[in-house]
mmCIF file of C-alpha atoms in Angstrom:
data_model
loop_
_atom_site.group_PDB
_atom_site.id
_atom_site.type_symbol
_atom_site.label_atom_id
_atom_site.label_comp_id
_atom_site.label_asym_id
_atom_site.label_seq_id
_atom_site.Cartn_x
_atom_site.Cartn_y
_atom_site.Cartn_z
ATOM 1 C CA GLN A 1 12.165 -17.414 5.859
ATOM 2 C CA ALA A 2 12.349 -14.505 8.272
ATOM 3 C CA HIS A 3 11.859 -13.852 11.950
ATOM 4 C CA LEU A 4 10.952 -10.807 13.997
ATOM 5 C CA VAL A 5 12.016 -10.500 17.618
ATOM 6 C CA GLU A 6 10.688 -7.735 19.847
ATOM 7 C CA SER A 7 12.216 -6.389 23.043
ATOM 8 C CA GLY A 8 11.844 -3.471 25.412
ATOM 9 C CA GLY A 9 8.433 -3.988 26.943
ATOM 10 C CA GLY A 10 7.763 -3.742 30.645
ATOM 11 C CA LEU A 11 5.941 -1.966 33.449
ATOM 12 C CA VAL A 12 6.009 1.820 33.640
ATOM 13 C CA GLN A 13 4.067 4.488 35.486
ATOM 14 C CA ALA A 14 1.735 6.807 33.640
ATOM 15 C CA GLY A 15 3.685 9.663 32.099
ATOM 16 C CA GLY A 16 6.774 7.521 31.676
ATOM 17 C CA SER A 17 8.571 6.301 28.599
ATOM 18 C CA LEU A 18 9.571 3.010 27.004
ATOM 19 C CA ARG A 19 11.448 2.125 23.834
ATOM 20 C CA LEU A 20 10.526 -0.995 21.915
ATOM 21 C CA SER A 21 12.855 -2.648 19.423
ATOM 22 C CA CYS A 22 12.192 -5.225 16.734
ATOM 23 C CA ALA A 23 14.944 -6.952 14.807
ATOM 24 C CA ALA A 24 14.241 -8.731 11.536
ATOM 25 C CA SER A 25 16.512 -11.618 10.610
ATOM 26 C CA GLY A 26 16.695 -14.374 8.009
ATOM 27 C CA SER A 27 17.035 -14.543 4.255
ATOM 28 C CA ILE A 28 15.753 -11.010 3.645
ATOM 29 C CA PHE A 29 16.290 -9.273 0.320
ATOM 30 C CA SER A 30 14.527 -6.076 1.262
ATOM 31 C CA ILE A 31 12.186 -4.562 3.835
ATOM 32 C CA ASN A 32 9.192 -2.859 2.272
ATOM 33 C CA ALA A 33 7.659 -1.608 5.509
ATOM 34 C CA MET A 34 7.748 -2.262 9.232
ATOM 35 C CA GLY A 35 5.363 -1.328 11.958
ATOM 36 C CA TRP A 36 3.872 -1.831 15.373
ATOM 37 C CA TYR A 37 0.417 -3.059 16.299
ATOM 38 C CA ARG A 38 -1.080 -3.599 19.735
ATOM 39 C CA GLN A 39 -3.829 -5.602 21.343
ATOM 40 C CA GLY A 40 -5.194 -4.451 24.656
ATOM 41 C CA PRO A 41 -7.219 -6.590 27.083
ATOM 42 C CA GLY A 42 -10.528 -7.486 25.477
ATOM 43 C CA LYS A 43 -9.745 -5.457 22.361
ATOM 44 C CA GLN A 44 -8.930 -6.186 18.748
ATOM 45 C CA ARG A 45 -5.424 -5.760 17.410
ATOM 46 C CA GLU A 46 -4.921 -2.216 16.127
ATOM 47 C CA LEU A 47 -2.294 -0.317 14.176
ATOM 48 C CA VAL A 48 0.029 1.878 16.221
ATOM 49 C CA ALA A 49 2.606 3.114 13.705
ATOM 50 C CA THR A 50 4.245 2.121 10.431
ATOM 51 C CA ILE A 51 7.331 3.186 8.488
ATOM 52 C CA THR A 52 8.072 2.459 4.840
ATOM 53 C CA SER A 53 11.397 1.733 3.196
ATOM 54 C CA GLY A 54 11.402 5.350 2.077
ATOM 55 C CA GLY A 55 10.938 6.605 5.608
ATOM 56 C CA SER A 56 7.296 7.636 5.405
ATOM 57 C CA THR A 57 5.500 7.197 8.708
ATOM 58 C CA ASN A 58 1.908 6.741 9.759
ATOM 59 C CA TYR A 59 0.470 6.856 13.274
ATOM 60 C CA ALA A 60 -2.787 6.043 14.970
ATOM 61 C CA ASP A 61 -4.511 9.213 16.151
ATOM 62 C CA SER A 62 -4.333 7.984 19.738
ATOM 63 C CA VAL A 63 -0.502 8.018 19.754
ATOM 64 C CA LYS A 64 0.315 11.005 17.542
ATOM 65 C CA GLY A 65 2.659 13.398 19.289
ATOM 66 C CA ARG A 66 3.601 10.802 21.911
ATOM 67 C CA PHE A 67 5.072 7.864 19.961
ATOM 68 C CA THR A 68 7.828 7.924 17.342
ATOM 69 C CA ILE A 69 8.686 5.095 14.965
ATOM 70 C CA SER A 70 12.133 4.868 13.404
ATOM 71 C CA ARG A 71 14.438 2.411 11.642
ATOM 72 C CA ASP A 72 18.153 1.869 11.455
ATOM 73 C CA ASN A 73 20.184 0.316 8.636
ATOM 74 C CA ALA A 74 20.372 -3.051 10.369
ATOM 75 C CA ASN A 75 16.801 -4.255 9.830
ATOM 76 C CA THR A 76 15.640 -2.960 13.211
ATOM 77 C CA VAL A 77 12.595 -0.820 13.900
ATOM 78 C CA TYR A 78 12.043 1.150 17.092
ATOM 79 C CA LEU A 79 9.022 2.613 18.819
ATOM 80 C CA GLN A 80 9.790 5.397 21.270
ATOM 81 C CA MET A 81 6.782 5.785 23.546
ATOM 82 C CA ASN A 82 6.543 8.908 25.694
ATOM 83 C CA SER A 83 3.818 10.271 27.961
ATOM 84 C CA LEU A 84 2.419 6.789 28.354
ATOM 85 C CA LYS A 85 -1.159 6.378 29.517
ATOM 86 C CA PRO A 86 -2.900 3.411 31.174
ATOM 87 C CA GLU A 87 -4.881 2.924 27.954
ATOM 88 C CA ASP A 88 -1.605 2.190 26.160
ATOM 89 C CA THR A 89 -1.426 -1.077 28.102
ATOM 90 C CA ALA A 90 -1.321 -3.879 25.546
ATOM 91 C CA VAL A 91 0.760 -6.545 23.910
ATOM 92 C CA TYR A 92 2.749 -4.799 21.206
ATOM 93 C CA TYR A 93 3.477 -6.749 18.034
ATOM 94 C CA CYS A 94 6.101 -6.016 15.418
ATOM 95 C CA ASN A 95 5.014 -6.362 11.796
ATOM 96 C CA ALA A 96 7.074 -6.372 8.626
ATOM 97 C CA ASN A 97 6.420 -6.707 4.915
ATOM 98 C CA LEU A 98 9.501 -8.383 3.452
ATOM 99 C CA ASP A 99 10.962 -9.701 0.237
ATOM 100 C CA THR A 100 12.740 -12.973 1.080
ATOM 101 C CA VAL A 101 14.014 -16.075 -0.676
ATOM 102 C CA ILE A 102 10.578 -17.601 -0.034
ATOM 103 C CA ALA A 103 8.350 -14.876 -1.455
ATOM 104 C CA ASN A 104 8.029 -11.175 -2.111
ATOM 105 C CA GLY A 105 5.713 -8.941 -0.162
ATOM 106 C CA LYS A 106 5.012 -11.413 2.620
ATOM 107 C CA THR A 107 3.882 -10.189 6.036
ATOM 108 C CA TYR A 108 5.593 -11.423 9.178
ATOM 109 C CA TRP A 109 4.686 -10.953 12.836
ATOM 110 C CA GLY A 110 6.693 -11.056 16.011
ATOM 111 C CA ARG A 111 5.495 -12.871 19.115
ATOM 112 C CA GLY A 112 4.725 -9.662 20.976
ATOM 113 C CA THR A 113 6.002 -7.815 24.021
ATOM 114 C CA GLN A 114 3.858 -6.713 26.971
ATOM 115 C CA VAL A 115 3.620 -3.052 27.873
ATOM 116 C CA THR A 116 1.813 -2.224 31.112
ATOM 117 C CA VAL A 117 1.195 1.347 32.201
ATOM 118 C CA SER A 118 0.139 1.814 35.814
ATOM 119 C CA THR A 119 -1.740 4.758 37.283
#
């Protein structure tokens, strides 16, 4: 079993920055990939950014050049968000594909953290 816990959300003015963190814990053998998704008001959940175990990254076109995803060696993934826009307002969810004692290649989700960007 594994758990993902996000932190770092909040209220920020347009043009500001926030840094989200997500820590994976539990009986984890390896992390295949981690990422961030978001769901804005009245919208479907969408991919924001992902990072593989090898360090390859992928970003949604809407955040390229403004957001940066990174990982440390302690099972934590970060999302540095700069030049925030009101349209970035959403609940941000951490996602991870993990090999654990339960199963390999299983996808886990965090509970989400609210990011609100004001004009």
